[in-house]
């Protein structure tokens, strides 16, 4: 079992920045993929960014150039740096981990709210 805990959410104005952190209970290299998802009210949960154990990174098109996913193995933490935030980035952001890199995520955090005002 892997426990994930997000932090760093909050309220910012458009154009601002936030950095989300996801602390894992286990070595983050014990899973194949660490990822950030988000879910806005009335919308489906969507993948925002992911990093696999080999370091390959993928982003949702709408966040490319604005968001950066990174990790610190020693701290068992994955980050999501979010710059140039837009109101449409408003959502609950979730950290997730996949054991097999098969687009199935086995472990989830509780989520952290990000609100961007115009």
PDB file of C-alpha atoms in Angstrom, residues 35-91:
ATOM      1  CA  UNK A  35       1.144  11.599 -11.927  1.00  0.00           C
ATOM      2  CA  UNK A  36      -0.989  14.632 -11.265  1.00  0.00           C
ATOM      3  CA  UNK A  37      -4.675  14.670 -12.162  1.00  0.00           C
ATOM      4  CA  UNK A  38      -7.284  17.342 -11.692  1.00  0.00           C
ATOM      5  CA  UNK A  39     -11.046  17.462 -11.534  1.00  0.00           C
ATOM      6  CA  UNK A  40     -13.101  20.598 -11.956  1.00  0.00           C
ATOM      7  CA  UNK A  41     -16.732  20.762 -10.754  1.00  0.00           C
ATOM      8  CA  UNK A  42     -18.993  18.873 -13.117  1.00  0.00           C
ATOM      9  CA  UNK A  43     -16.063  17.599 -15.141  1.00  0.00           C
ATOM     10  CA  UNK A  44     -14.270  14.289 -15.420  1.00  0.00           C
ATOM     11  CA  UNK A  45     -10.929  13.777 -13.790  1.00  0.00           C
ATOM     12  CA  UNK A  46      -8.127  14.424 -16.271  1.00  0.00           C
ATOM     13  CA  UNK A  47      -4.439  13.683 -16.426  1.00  0.00           C
ATOM     14  CA  UNK A  48      -2.326  16.813 -16.127  1.00  0.00           C
ATOM     15  CA  UNK A  49       1.230  15.487 -15.993  1.00  0.00           C
ATOM     16  CA  UNK A  50       3.038  12.233 -15.434  1.00  0.00           C
ATOM     17  CA  UNK A  51       6.599  11.069 -14.936  1.00  0.00           C
ATOM     18  CA  UNK A  52       7.655   7.450 -15.265  1.00  0.00           C
ATOM     19  CA  UNK A  53      10.402   5.662 -13.414  1.00  0.00           C
ATOM     20  CA  UNK A  54      12.785   6.254 -16.327  1.00  0.00           C
ATOM     21  CA  UNK A  55      12.145   9.972 -16.272  1.00  0.00           C
ATOM     22  CA  UNK A  56       9.881  10.271 -19.285  1.00  0.00           C
ATOM     23  CA  UNK A  57       7.449  13.153 -18.809  1.00  0.00           C
ATOM     24  CA  UNK A  58       4.120  13.831 -20.480  1.00  0.00           C
ATOM     25  CA  UNK A  59       1.798  16.805 -20.131  1.00  0.00           C
ATOM     26  CA  UNK A  60      -1.743  17.655 -21.019  1.00  0.00           C
ATOM     27  CA  UNK A  61      -1.553  19.978 -24.014  1.00  0.00           C
ATOM     28  CA  UNK A  62      -3.189  22.909 -22.275  1.00  0.00           C
ATOM     29  CA  UNK A  63      -0.542  23.022 -19.524  1.00  0.00           C
ATOM     30  CA  UNK A  64       2.562  22.545 -21.658  1.00  0.00           C
ATOM     31  CA  UNK A  65       5.015  25.380 -21.112  1.00  0.00           C
ATOM     32  CA  UNK A  66       3.258  26.437 -17.893  1.00  0.00           C
ATOM     33  CA  UNK A  67       3.406  23.394 -15.608  1.00  0.00           C
ATOM     34  CA  UNK A  68       6.447  21.338 -14.655  1.00  0.00           C
ATOM     35  CA  UNK A  69       6.426  17.965 -12.946  1.00  0.00           C
ATOM     36  CA  UNK A  70       9.521  16.937 -11.018  1.00  0.00           C
ATOM     37  CA  UNK A  71      10.541  14.565  -8.267  1.00  0.00           C
ATOM     38  CA  UNK A  72      12.943  14.206  -5.369  1.00  0.00           C
ATOM     39  CA  UNK A  73      13.568  10.579  -4.548  1.00  0.00           C
ATOM     40  CA  UNK A  74      15.325  11.320  -1.288  1.00  0.00           C
ATOM     41  CA  UNK A  75      12.276  13.214  -0.076  1.00  0.00           C
ATOM     42  CA  UNK A  76       9.816  10.712  -1.612  1.00  0.00           C
ATOM     43  CA  UNK A  77       8.070  13.698  -3.145  1.00  0.00           C
ATOM     44  CA  UNK A  78       6.716  14.627  -6.544  1.00  0.00           C
ATOM     45  CA  UNK A  79       6.055  18.258  -7.388  1.00  0.00           C
ATOM     46  CA  UNK A  80       3.893  20.166  -9.809  1.00  0.00           C
ATOM     47  CA  UNK A  81       5.088  23.697 -10.430  1.00  0.00           C
ATOM     48  CA  UNK A  82       2.255  25.684 -11.962  1.00  0.00           C
ATOM     49  CA  UNK A  83       3.003  29.055 -13.541  1.00  0.00           C
ATOM     50  CA  UNK A  84       0.886  31.491 -15.527  1.00  0.00           C
ATOM     51  CA  UNK A  85      -2.212  30.054 -13.935  1.00  0.00           C
ATOM     52  CA  UNK A  86      -5.564  30.598 -15.629  1.00  0.00           C
ATOM     53  CA  UNK A  87      -9.108  30.459 -14.232  1.00  0.00           C
ATOM     54  CA  UNK A  88      -9.656  27.258 -16.206  1.00  0.00           C
ATOM     55  CA  UNK A  89      -6.936  25.600 -14.109  1.00  0.00           C
ATOM     56  CA  UNK A  90      -9.284  25.767 -11.136  1.00  0.00           C
ATOM     57  CA  UNK A  91      -9.843  22.231  -9.869  1.00  0.00           C
TER      58      UNK A  91
END
